[in-house]
Amino acid sequence: MQELRDPTVEAFSRACREFVAADAELCGMSARDFDIQLRLHAPSVFPGEGPQRTYRNIYDQLRPQLIARCSRISSYVRDADLLANSSLLLGGSEARRDFTIRRTDGSSVGVNFAPVSPSVGHLYQSKLHYLLCARADTMVEVGCYLQGASHPFTYLAFSMCDRPGVIRALRTHGIPAERGNLLILTRALGLSDAARNLMSFTVGQAVKHLRTMGCKFIVTAFNPLLGFSGSALHATNFVPFATAPVAYYYDTFGRYLTRRQSSSDHCTDRRPGQYRNLLVVLGTDSTARKETRKVTALQHVAEPSTDAPSGRRRTPPIEELRRYRDRLEAAWSLGTAHPSYAREPLSSKGQCGVSSVWLARRLRQQEIEATYCYGRLRFTDSRISSVDHHCWIEIGSPDDPARQVIDLTCDQADGFEEKVICRRYDELVRAGIRYEPAARLTVDELPGDRVWPRYLSLEESMQARWGMQPLYDAV
């Protein structure tokens, strides 16, 4: 792992320890967490800085962005600490197998491992995690709760694998990985280090939970450039199997962006470098762990841009879409409807946005990339009313007349009897049905849209009714 560290960034971090300590105290966070942000933004100035600039000059250039970002994170962490009852762990403690945390005075605190609601998970990903970015494709969210707490003290989020190169690297090692038995640990967060082994405990419980869903392998990456040691991963027997390139993106204000954020930001500054993450794998049962012990060397995964999902199915069958509509209809509420329809009887009206988000996410799990569209739905038949504010999804290029239009709530047009449409765009035009998008969003852009909080309410209702889907049902 040492060879994956960047010596220039390491030297910069060491030289700035005094500045980091002072500003971390100013922001109300640990020097360790502030240093992570320093390292995260260092590629925006390295390489390329000339020898005439001192480390202090460079730090002062980054400092406004670091102060703003760290103050924001610290504020939300303080609020989350209160909701997670973190004060119960003051003074240090240790998690035990009997689901208690033994404190230094000999007393115990109860701890509960449980799923995390999508709305709380979104808060942790977008406001508390050091990347400040919610993953739109998050599939499983779990954490550990202290007694009486409404929010988790530790949090883990998992997504399905959308990089075939990761699966190929595992198979090169003889590990029988596939999309249907593999999850990626994309976010890990602990509110403090008071319980020194609570994150390892949480990972151990998550493994048992995911095994019941059909998951055999868990993959995650940690970034040596940011100073991560991977101690919690080592403690839970993750095995290194590959390295993967990681690029650093910044907007016009110098703010760090993830790769998924940058894909839709036309003002992104991509800083080149030979930076790589270390990929590690964990088997969820004894057979899978035996497979992971076959690893003897590291593979090298390609750039994500050349490693895209294959998209083996272009559109789902209409019968499947109708089943989705039935399930969604049972989960709709006034809370999931657009505010314009909050005073009207519950129907498909106002549910187009949340239903389209749900479907776009669902299709990504099936390796089908869809675009979320917002705009107008018009009919040449004067007996059918137009819908001036409507949402649907499309599969294919926006310039392709053969692109597929999928609409799970087209019956909100008064006088139109069909509930679900799945047809080519040019066929719809010939039939007098015109979908006119005013805006298009990728799945990764959706967490930043105003529809997202209502979608989270829908997802929580869906999970409450039917629970978490097994992995084989997602593919």
Short mmCIF file of C-alpha atoms in Angstrom, two decimals:
data_model
loop_
_atom_site.label_atom_id
_atom_site.label_comp_id
_atom_site.label_asym_id
_atom_site.label_seq_id
_atom_site.Cartn_x
_atom_site.Cartn_y
_atom_site.Cartn_z
CA MET A 1 0.00 0.00 0.00
CA GLN A 2 2.90 2.36 0.69
CA GLU A 3 3.76 2.52 -3.01
CA LEU A 4 0.25 3.88 -3.73
CA ARG A 5 0.89 6.96 -1.63
CA ASP A 6 2.04 10.14 -3.34
CA PRO A 7 5.31 11.46 -1.83
CA THR A 8 4.51 15.06 -2.75
CA VAL A 9 1.15 14.95 -1.00
CA GLU A 10 2.70 13.16 1.98
CA ALA A 11 5.33 15.88 2.32
CA PHE A 12 2.69 18.58 1.95
CA SER A 13 0.56 17.00 4.68
CA ARG A 14 3.52 16.76 7.07
CA ALA A 15 4.54 20.35 6.44
CA CYS A 16 1.00 21.60 7.14
CA ARG A 17 0.35 19.77 10.40
CA GLU A 18 0.50 22.93 12.49
CA PHE A 19 -1.85 24.81 10.14
CA VAL A 20 -4.20 21.82 9.98
CA ALA A 21 -4.37 21.48 13.76
CA ALA A 22 -5.25 25.16 14.22
CA ASP A 23 -7.89 25.24 11.49
CA ALA A 24 -9.37 21.90 12.58
CA GLU A 25 -9.95 23.35 16.03
CA LEU A 26 -11.48 26.44 14.43
CA CYS A 27 -13.92 24.25 12.46
CA GLY A 28 -14.70 21.96 15.38
CA MET A 29 -13.38 18.73 13.90
CA SER A 30 -10.40 16.45 14.41
CA ALA A 31 -7.08 17.23 12.77
CA ARG A 32 -7.28 13.80 11.13
CA ASP A 33 -10.56 14.63 9.37
CA PHE A 34 -9.29 18.07 8.32
CA ASP A 35 -6.15 16.44 6.90
CA ILE A 36 -8.32 14.15 4.76
CA GLN A 37 -9.86 17.23 3.15
CA LEU A 38 -6.41 18.75 2.66
CA ARG A 39 -5.27 15.61 0.86
CA LEU A 40 -8.50 15.43 -1.14
CA HIS A 41 -7.87 18.92 -2.54
CA ALA A 42 -4.08 18.61 -2.90
CA PRO A 43 -4.25 17.23 -6.48
CA SER A 44 -5.81 20.55 -7.53
CA VAL A 45 -2.39 22.15 -6.95
CA PHE A 46 -0.07 19.13 -7.34
CA PRO A 47 1.62 18.38 -9.65
CA GLY A 48 2.42 21.64 -11.38
CA GLU A 49 3.35 23.93 -8.54
CA GLY A 50 6.76 25.49 -9.09
CA PRO A 51 9.51 25.44 -6.46
CA GLN A 52 9.10 29.18 -5.88
CA ARG A 53 5.88 28.56 -3.93
CA THR A 54 6.15 27.47 -0.33
CA TYR A 55 3.87 24.93 1.29
CA ARG A 56 2.39 27.78 3.30
CA ASN A 57 1.52 29.66 0.12
CA ILE A 58 -0.17 26.60 -1.30
CA TYR A 59 -2.03 25.92 1.94
CA ASP A 60 -3.29 29.51 2.01
CA GLN A 61 -4.60 29.01 -1.53
CA LEU A 62 -6.60 25.95 -0.45
CA ARG A 63 -7.59 27.24 2.99
CA PRO A 64 -10.87 29.06 2.11
CA GLN A 65 -12.26 25.94 0.47
CA LEU A 66 -11.08 23.73 3.33
CA ILE A 67 -12.54 25.98 6.03
CA ALA A 68 -15.90 26.22 4.26
CA ARG A 69 -16.12 22.47 3.60
CA CYS A 70 -14.94 21.35 7.04
CA SER A 71 -17.18 23.82 8.88
CA ARG A 72 -20.14 22.47 6.95
CA ILE A 73 -19.32 18.85 7.76
CA SER A 74 -18.65 19.64 11.42
CA SER A 75 -21.99 21.39 11.82
CA TYR A 76 -23.93 18.41 10.51
CA VAL A 77 -21.85 15.93 12.51
CA ARG A 78 -22.67 17.80 15.73
CA ASP A 79 -26.38 17.53 14.95
CA ALA A 80 -26.02 13.83 14.09
CA ASP A 81 -24.11 13.21 17.32
CA LEU A 82 -27.11 14.41 19.30
CA LEU A 83 -29.52 12.21 17.34
CA ALA A 84 -27.18 9.20 17.68
CA ASN A 85 -26.74 9.63 21.46
CA SER A 86 -22.98 9.79 21.01
CA SER A 87 -22.54 11.23 24.51
CA LEU A 88 -23.13 7.71 25.87
CA LEU A 89 -19.63 6.81 24.65
CA LEU A 90 -17.70 9.71 26.16
CA GLY A 91 -14.46 8.51 27.68
CA GLY A 92 -13.93 5.58 25.34
CA SER A 93 -15.49 2.15 25.03
CA GLU A 94 -15.37 -1.19 23.22
CA ALA A 95 -18.06 -3.07 21.29
CA ARG A 96 -18.75 -6.64 22.41
CA ARG A 97 -20.33 -9.64 20.71
CA ASP A 98 -23.37 -9.56 23.01
CA PHE A 99 -24.46 -6.26 21.34
CA THR A 100 -23.29 -4.10 24.18
CA ILE A 101 -20.57 -1.50 24.39
CA ARG A 102 -18.47 -1.73 27.54
CA ARG A 103 -17.48 1.69 28.84
CA THR A 104 -14.29 2.45 30.72
CA ASP A 105 -16.18 2.74 34.03
CA GLY A 106 -17.42 -0.83 33.65
CA SER A 107 -21.01 0.03 32.66
CA SER A 108 -22.57 -1.09 29.40
CA VAL A 109 -24.57 0.55 26.61
CA GLY A 110 -26.88 -1.42 24.36
CA VAL A 111 -26.27 -1.36 20.61
CA ASN A 112 -28.58 -2.46 17.81
CA PHE A 113 -27.65 -3.32 14.22
CA ALA A 114 -30.44 -2.40 11.79
CA PRO A 115 -31.24 -1.03 8.32
CA VAL A 116 -30.95 2.72 7.87
CA SER A 117 -33.82 4.58 6.25
CA PRO A 118 -33.08 6.13 2.82
CA SER A 119 -33.70 9.67 4.12
CA VAL A 120 -31.20 9.26 6.97
CA GLY A 121 -28.77 7.55 4.61
CA HIS A 122 -29.00 10.49 2.22
CA LEU A 123 -28.17 12.86 5.10
CA TYR A 124 -25.10 10.84 6.07
CA GLN A 125 -23.83 10.57 2.50
CA SER A 126 -24.47 14.16 1.39
CA LYS A 127 -23.70 16.05 4.61
CA LEU A 128 -21.48 13.94 6.90
CA HIS A 129 -19.29 11.75 4.69
CA TYR A 130 -16.01 13.35 3.64
CA LEU A 131 -16.97 13.16 -0.07
CA LEU A 132 -20.21 15.15 0.49
CA CYS A 133 -21.93 13.23 -2.30
CA ALA A 134 -24.94 10.91 -2.16
CA ARG A 135 -24.84 7.85 -4.41
CA ALA A 136 -28.02 7.55 -6.47
CA ASP A 137 -27.50 3.80 -6.88
CA THR A 138 -27.31 2.97 -3.17
CA MET A 139 -29.07 -0.35 -2.63
CA VAL A 140 -28.46 -1.38 1.00
CA GLU A 141 -27.93 0.89 4.01
CA VAL A 142 -27.22 -0.42 7.50
CA GLY A 143 -25.71 0.80 10.74
CA CYS A 144 -25.41 0.43 14.49
CA TYR A 145 -27.68 2.40 16.81
CA LEU A 146 -26.99 3.19 20.45
CA GLN A 147 -29.85 2.65 22.86
CA GLY A 148 -32.66 5.17 22.39
CA ALA A 149 -31.08 6.78 19.29
CA SER A 150 -32.97 7.74 16.13
CA HIS A 151 -29.82 7.92 13.98
CA PRO A 152 -26.99 5.39 13.61
CA PHE A 153 -23.60 5.82 15.23
CA THR A 154 -21.95 3.90 12.36
CA TYR A 155 -23.21 3.75 8.78
CA LEU A 156 -22.46 1.55 5.75
CA ALA A 157 -23.89 1.87 2.22
CA PHE A 158 -23.69 -0.71 -0.57
CA SER A 159 -24.34 -0.56 -4.32
CA MET A 160 -24.32 -3.11 -7.11
CA CYS A 161 -21.14 -3.32 -9.17
CA ASP A 162 -21.27 -1.17 -12.32
CA ARG A 163 -17.64 -1.73 -13.35
CA PRO A 164 -17.17 -5.01 -15.25
CA GLY A 165 -13.40 -4.66 -14.81
CA VAL A 166 -13.77 -5.30 -11.08
CA ILE A 167 -15.56 -8.57 -11.76
CA ARG A 168 -12.97 -9.53 -14.39
CA ALA A 169 -10.16 -8.87 -11.90
CA LEU A 170 -11.82 -11.12 -9.33
CA ARG A 171 -12.35 -13.88 -11.88
CA THR A 172 -8.71 -13.66 -12.93
CA HIS A 173 -7.93 -14.68 -9.36
CA GLY A 174 -10.32 -17.62 -9.67
CA ILE A 175 -13.05 -15.95 -7.59
CA PRO A 176 -16.51 -16.73 -9.09
CA ALA A 177 -17.86 -13.17 -8.82
CA GLU A 178 -20.81 -11.85 -10.83
CA ARG A 179 -23.29 -9.00 -10.54
CA GLY A 180 -25.81 -11.25 -8.84
CA ASN A 181 -23.55 -12.21 -5.91
CA LEU A 182 -21.41 -9.09 -5.42
CA LEU A 183 -21.96 -5.74 -3.69
CA ILE A 184 -19.68 -2.72 -3.45
CA LEU A 185 -19.24 -0.99 -0.09
CA THR A 186 -19.37 2.63 -1.27
CA ARG A 187 -19.69 4.63 1.98
CA ALA A 188 -18.49 3.94 5.52
CA LEU A 189 -18.92 6.46 8.30
CA GLY A 190 -18.45 6.49 12.07
CA LEU A 191 -19.42 9.54 14.08
CA SER A 192 -16.41 9.26 16.39
CA ASP A 193 -13.64 6.91 17.47
CA ALA A 194 -15.04 6.56 21.00
CA ALA A 195 -15.82 2.86 20.49
CA ARG A 196 -12.60 1.73 18.93
CA ASN A 197 -13.86 -1.48 17.30
CA LEU A 198 -17.47 -0.48 16.56
CA MET A 199 -16.83 -0.04 12.82
CA SER A 200 -15.35 -3.55 12.60
CA PHE A 201 -18.34 -4.82 14.57
CA THR A 202 -20.70 -3.07 12.13
CA VAL A 203 -18.94 -4.59 9.11
CA GLY A 204 -19.21 -8.04 10.69
CA GLN A 205 -22.95 -7.65 11.22
CA ALA A 206 -23.39 -6.27 7.69
CA VAL A 207 -21.73 -9.38 6.26
CA LYS A 208 -24.31 -11.59 7.97
CA HIS A 209 -27.14 -9.35 6.74
CA LEU A 210 -25.94 -9.30 3.12
CA ARG A 211 -25.42 -13.06 3.10
CA THR A 212 -29.17 -13.51 3.60
CA MET A 213 -29.75 -11.41 0.47
CA GLY A 214 -27.64 -13.69 -1.70
CA CYS A 215 -24.43 -11.65 -1.54
CA LYS A 216 -21.29 -13.81 -1.54
CA PHE A 217 -18.61 -11.16 -2.02
CA ILE A 218 -18.16 -7.58 -0.81
CA VAL A 219 -15.69 -5.29 -2.56
CA THR A 220 -14.56 -1.88 -1.43
CA ALA A 221 -11.75 0.55 -2.15
CA PHE A 222 -9.68 2.71 0.11
CA ASN A 223 -7.52 5.57 -0.92
CA PRO A 224 -3.93 5.66 0.37
CA LEU A 225 -3.55 9.21 -0.96
CA LEU A 226 -5.96 10.36 1.75
CA GLY A 227 -3.92 8.69 4.46
CA PHE A 228 -6.29 5.78 5.01
CA SER A 229 -4.71 2.69 6.53
CA GLY A 230 -7.67 0.33 6.08
CA SER A 231 -7.40 -0.91 9.68
CA ALA A 232 -11.13 -1.72 9.96
CA LEU A 233 -10.90 -3.65 6.68
CA HIS A 234 -7.85 -5.58 7.84
CA ALA A 235 -9.66 -6.39 11.08
CA THR A 236 -12.55 -7.92 9.16
CA ASN A 237 -10.31 -9.97 6.81
CA PHE A 238 -10.71 -8.08 3.53
CA VAL A 239 -8.12 -9.25 0.98
CA PRO A 240 -6.39 -6.88 -1.50
CA PHE A 241 -6.88 -8.06 -5.07
CA ALA A 242 -6.46 -5.08 -7.44
CA THR A 243 -5.73 -1.40 -7.89
CA ALA A 244 -7.98 1.02 -9.75
CA PRO A 245 -7.30 4.50 -11.12
CA VAL A 246 -8.87 7.44 -9.34
CA ALA A 247 -9.11 10.86 -10.97
CA TYR A 248 -9.60 14.13 -9.09
CA TYR A 249 -12.14 16.65 -10.34
CA TYR A 250 -12.78 20.21 -9.18
CA ASP A 251 -15.39 22.76 -10.16
CA THR A 252 -14.66 26.38 -11.09
CA PHE A 253 -14.62 27.30 -7.38
CA GLY A 254 -12.03 24.66 -6.54
CA ARG A 255 -14.50 22.32 -4.84
CA TYR A 256 -13.81 18.60 -5.11
CA LEU A 257 -16.26 16.56 -7.20
CA THR A 258 -16.61 12.80 -7.41
CA ARG A 259 -16.36 11.06 -10.77
CA ARG A 260 -20.14 10.66 -10.89
CA GLN A 261 -20.70 14.33 -10.11
CA SER A 262 -18.15 15.40 -12.72
CA SER A 263 -19.79 13.40 -15.50
CA SER A 264 -22.59 15.96 -15.67
CA ASP A 265 -20.61 19.11 -14.82
CA HIS A 266 -19.30 20.89 -17.92
CA CYS A 267 -17.09 23.23 -15.86
CA THR A 268 -15.02 20.47 -14.29
CA ASP A 269 -11.26 20.65 -13.99
CA ARG A 270 -9.82 17.13 -14.17
CA ARG A 271 -6.36 16.89 -12.66
CA PRO A 272 -4.22 14.18 -14.22
CA GLY A 273 -2.11 11.90 -12.10
CA GLN A 274 -1.12 8.31 -11.54
CA TYR A 275 -3.26 7.97 -8.43
CA ARG A 276 -4.74 4.55 -7.67
CA ASN A 277 -7.04 3.09 -5.05
CA LEU A 278 -6.53 -0.32 -3.51
CA LEU A 279 -9.45 -2.72 -4.06
CA VAL A 280 -10.16 -5.37 -1.42
CA VAL A 281 -12.65 -8.25 -1.28
CA LEU A 282 -14.34 -10.16 1.52
CA GLY A 283 -16.26 -13.43 1.29
CA THR A 284 -19.49 -13.55 3.27
CA ASP A 285 -19.30 -17.29 4.08
CA SER A 286 -16.61 -19.93 4.54
CA THR A 287 -16.75 -21.08 0.91
CA ALA A 288 -16.43 -17.54 -0.44
CA ARG A 289 -13.60 -16.74 1.97
CA LYS A 290 -11.78 -19.82 0.74
CA GLU A 291 -12.08 -18.45 -2.79
CA THR A 292 -10.61 -15.08 -1.77
CA ARG A 293 -7.55 -16.77 -0.32
CA LYS A 294 -6.57 -17.65 -3.91
CA VAL A 295 -5.33 -14.08 -4.44
CA THR A 296 -1.56 -13.96 -4.86
CA ALA A 297 -1.01 -10.69 -6.79
CA LEU A 298 -2.75 -7.44 -7.62
CA GLN A 299 -4.65 -6.93 -10.87
CA HIS A 300 -4.99 -3.45 -12.40
CA VAL A 301 -8.51 -2.28 -13.28
CA ALA A 302 -8.98 0.06 -16.23
CA GLU A 303 -10.35 3.60 -16.27
CA PRO A 304 -14.13 3.73 -15.64
CA SER A 305 -14.73 5.64 -18.87
CA THR A 306 -13.62 2.62 -20.87
CA ASP A 307 -15.18 0.17 -18.47
CA ALA A 308 -18.89 0.97 -18.80
CA PRO A 309 -21.84 -1.36 -18.18
CA SER A 310 -22.70 -3.51 -21.16
CA GLY A 311 -26.44 -2.87 -21.19
CA ARG A 312 -27.42 -6.41 -22.12
CA ARG A 313 -31.17 -5.62 -22.16
CA ARG A 314 -32.48 -2.52 -23.86
CA THR A 315 -35.97 -2.37 -22.36
CA PRO A 316 -37.91 -4.41 -19.80
CA PRO A 317 -41.03 -6.27 -20.93
CA ILE A 318 -44.34 -4.41 -20.59
CA GLU A 319 -45.67 -7.05 -18.16
CA GLU A 320 -42.81 -6.29 -15.78
CA LEU A 321 -43.48 -2.56 -16.03
CA ARG A 322 -47.14 -3.11 -15.20
CA ARG A 323 -46.13 -5.08 -12.11
CA TYR A 324 -43.91 -2.17 -11.11
CA ARG A 325 -46.84 0.21 -11.54
CA ASP A 326 -49.01 -1.92 -9.26
CA ARG A 327 -46.38 -1.92 -6.54
CA LEU A 328 -45.72 1.79 -6.85
CA GLU A 329 -49.41 2.60 -6.76
CA ALA A 330 -49.71 0.76 -3.43
CA ALA A 331 -46.85 2.86 -2.00
CA TRP A 332 -47.93 6.28 -3.23
CA SER A 333 -49.03 8.83 -0.64
CA LEU A 334 -49.69 12.55 -0.47
CA GLY A 335 -46.10 12.82 0.78
CA THR A 336 -44.74 11.35 -2.46
CA ALA A 337 -46.97 13.50 -4.70
CA HIS A 338 -45.85 16.81 -6.16
CA PRO A 339 -47.03 19.65 -3.88
CA SER A 340 -49.36 20.89 -6.64
CA TYR A 341 -51.53 17.82 -6.03
CA ALA A 342 -51.30 17.69 -2.23
CA ARG A 343 -54.92 18.82 -1.79
CA GLU A 344 -56.36 16.46 -4.42
CA PRO A 345 -57.51 12.84 -3.98
CA LEU A 346 -54.67 10.34 -4.22
CA SER A 347 -54.10 9.17 -7.80
CA SER A 348 -51.30 8.94 -10.35
CA LYS A 349 -51.33 12.73 -10.64
CA GLY A 350 -48.18 14.19 -9.13
CA GLN A 351 -46.57 10.75 -8.74
CA CYS A 352 -44.78 10.81 -12.10
CA GLY A 353 -41.50 12.19 -10.72
CA VAL A 354 -40.95 9.74 -7.86
CA SER A 355 -42.12 6.80 -9.98
CA SER A 356 -39.72 7.70 -12.79
CA VAL A 357 -36.81 8.02 -10.34
CA TRP A 358 -37.65 4.64 -8.83
CA LEU A 359 -37.78 3.03 -12.27
CA ALA A 360 -34.54 4.63 -13.47
CA ARG A 361 -32.72 3.26 -10.42
CA ARG A 362 -34.32 -0.13 -10.84
CA LEU A 363 -33.26 -0.35 -14.47
CA ARG A 364 -29.67 0.56 -13.61
CA GLN A 365 -29.60 -2.50 -11.35
CA GLN A 366 -30.49 -4.44 -14.50
CA GLU A 367 -27.67 -2.76 -16.48
CA ILE A 368 -30.13 -0.55 -18.38
CA GLU A 369 -29.17 3.13 -18.33
CA ALA A 370 -32.17 5.44 -18.46
CA THR A 371 -32.53 9.23 -18.56
CA TYR A 372 -35.01 11.01 -16.31
CA CYS A 373 -37.01 13.54 -18.32
CA TYR A 374 -39.15 16.46 -17.22
CA GLY A 375 -41.35 18.38 -19.62
CA ARG A 376 -44.73 18.27 -21.35
CA LEU A 377 -46.97 15.46 -22.59
CA ARG A 378 -49.24 16.48 -25.51
CA PHE A 379 -51.91 14.64 -27.51
CA THR A 380 -53.26 15.44 -30.96
CA ASP A 381 -56.61 14.02 -29.84
CA SER A 382 -58.48 17.02 -28.45
CA ARG A 383 -60.46 14.74 -26.13
CA ILE A 384 -57.30 14.02 -24.12
CA SER A 385 -55.88 16.77 -21.94
CA SER A 386 -52.20 17.64 -22.11
CA VAL A 387 -50.00 17.41 -19.02
CA ASP A 388 -47.89 20.56 -18.83
CA HIS A 389 -45.61 19.32 -16.03
CA HIS A 390 -44.77 15.65 -16.43
CA CYS A 391 -41.91 13.20 -15.83
CA TRP A 392 -40.94 9.96 -17.58
CA ILE A 393 -37.78 8.10 -18.57
CA GLU A 394 -36.10 7.44 -21.90
CA ILE A 395 -33.61 4.80 -22.97
CA GLY A 396 -31.30 5.73 -25.82
CA SER A 397 -29.83 8.86 -27.33
CA PRO A 398 -32.05 11.97 -27.16
CA ASP A 399 -31.52 12.42 -30.90
CA ASP A 400 -32.55 8.87 -31.79
CA PRO A 401 -36.18 8.67 -32.99
CA ALA A 402 -36.11 4.98 -32.05
CA ARG A 403 -35.34 5.70 -28.39
CA GLN A 404 -37.69 4.06 -25.91
CA VAL A 405 -40.10 6.15 -23.84
CA ILE A 406 -41.32 4.58 -20.60
CA ASP A 407 -44.06 6.29 -18.64
CA LEU A 408 -45.54 4.61 -15.56
CA THR A 409 -48.14 7.34 -14.91
CA CYS A 410 -49.43 8.37 -18.34
CA ASP A 411 -53.02 7.94 -17.10
CA GLN A 412 -52.74 11.24 -15.27
CA ALA A 413 -53.70 12.79 -18.60
CA ASP A 414 -57.49 13.13 -18.36
CA GLY A 415 -59.13 11.05 -21.08
CA PHE A 416 -56.15 8.68 -21.57
CA GLU A 417 -56.86 5.16 -20.35
CA GLU A 418 -53.45 3.48 -20.55
CA LYS A 419 -51.56 3.31 -17.25
CA VAL A 420 -48.16 2.36 -18.66
CA ILE A 421 -46.41 3.27 -21.93
CA CYS A 422 -43.28 1.57 -23.25
CA ARG A 423 -42.89 2.42 -26.93
CA ARG A 424 -40.49 3.95 -29.42
CA TYR A 425 -40.55 7.72 -29.57
CA ASP A 426 -41.28 7.82 -33.32
CA GLU A 427 -44.15 5.34 -32.92
CA LEU A 428 -45.68 7.54 -30.24
CA VAL A 429 -45.41 10.60 -32.47
CA ARG A 430 -47.23 8.78 -35.27
CA ALA A 431 -49.92 7.83 -32.75
CA GLY A 432 -50.39 11.48 -31.78
CA ILE A 433 -48.57 11.23 -28.42
CA ARG A 434 -45.72 13.70 -28.02
CA TYR A 435 -43.24 13.72 -25.14
CA GLU A 436 -41.42 17.07 -25.08
CA PRO A 437 -38.60 17.15 -22.51
CA ALA A 438 -37.48 20.49 -21.09
CA ALA A 439 -34.76 18.90 -18.95
CA ARG A 440 -32.87 15.60 -18.86
CA LEU A 441 -31.02 14.14 -15.87
CA THR A 442 -28.85 11.07 -15.53
CA VAL A 443 -29.42 8.74 -12.60
CA ASP A 444 -26.31 10.13 -10.89
CA GLU A 445 -27.71 13.67 -11.07
CA LEU A 446 -31.01 12.83 -9.39
CA PRO A 447 -29.95 13.25 -5.72
CA GLY A 448 -29.48 16.96 -6.43
CA ASP A 449 -32.96 17.40 -7.89
CA ARG A 450 -36.01 18.59 -5.95
CA VAL A 451 -37.77 15.29 -6.62
CA TRP A 452 -35.26 13.34 -4.53
CA PRO A 453 -36.72 13.94 -0.99
CA ARG A 454 -40.14 12.76 -2.21
CA TYR A 455 -38.53 9.76 -3.88
CA LEU A 456 -36.87 8.84 -0.56
CA SER A 457 -40.32 8.81 1.05
CA LEU A 458 -41.53 6.49 -1.71
CA GLU A 459 -38.55 4.18 -1.26
CA GLU A 460 -39.15 3.99 2.49
CA SER A 461 -42.77 3.06 1.84
CA MET A 462 -41.72 0.40 -0.68
CA GLN A 463 -39.25 -1.13 1.78
CA ALA A 464 -41.80 -1.08 4.60
CA ARG A 465 -44.28 -3.01 2.44
CA TRP A 466 -42.00 -5.53 0.73
CA GLY A 467 -38.66 -5.38 2.51
CA MET A 468 -35.29 -5.46 0.78
CA GLN A 469 -35.11 -7.33 -2.50
CA PRO A 470 -32.64 -10.22 -2.79
CA LEU A 471 -29.78 -9.62 -5.18
CA TYR A 472 -31.02 -12.10 -7.79
CA ASP A 473 -34.27 -10.11 -8.04
CA ALA A 474 -32.29 -6.98 -8.91
CA VAL A 475 -30.66 -8.48 -11.96
#
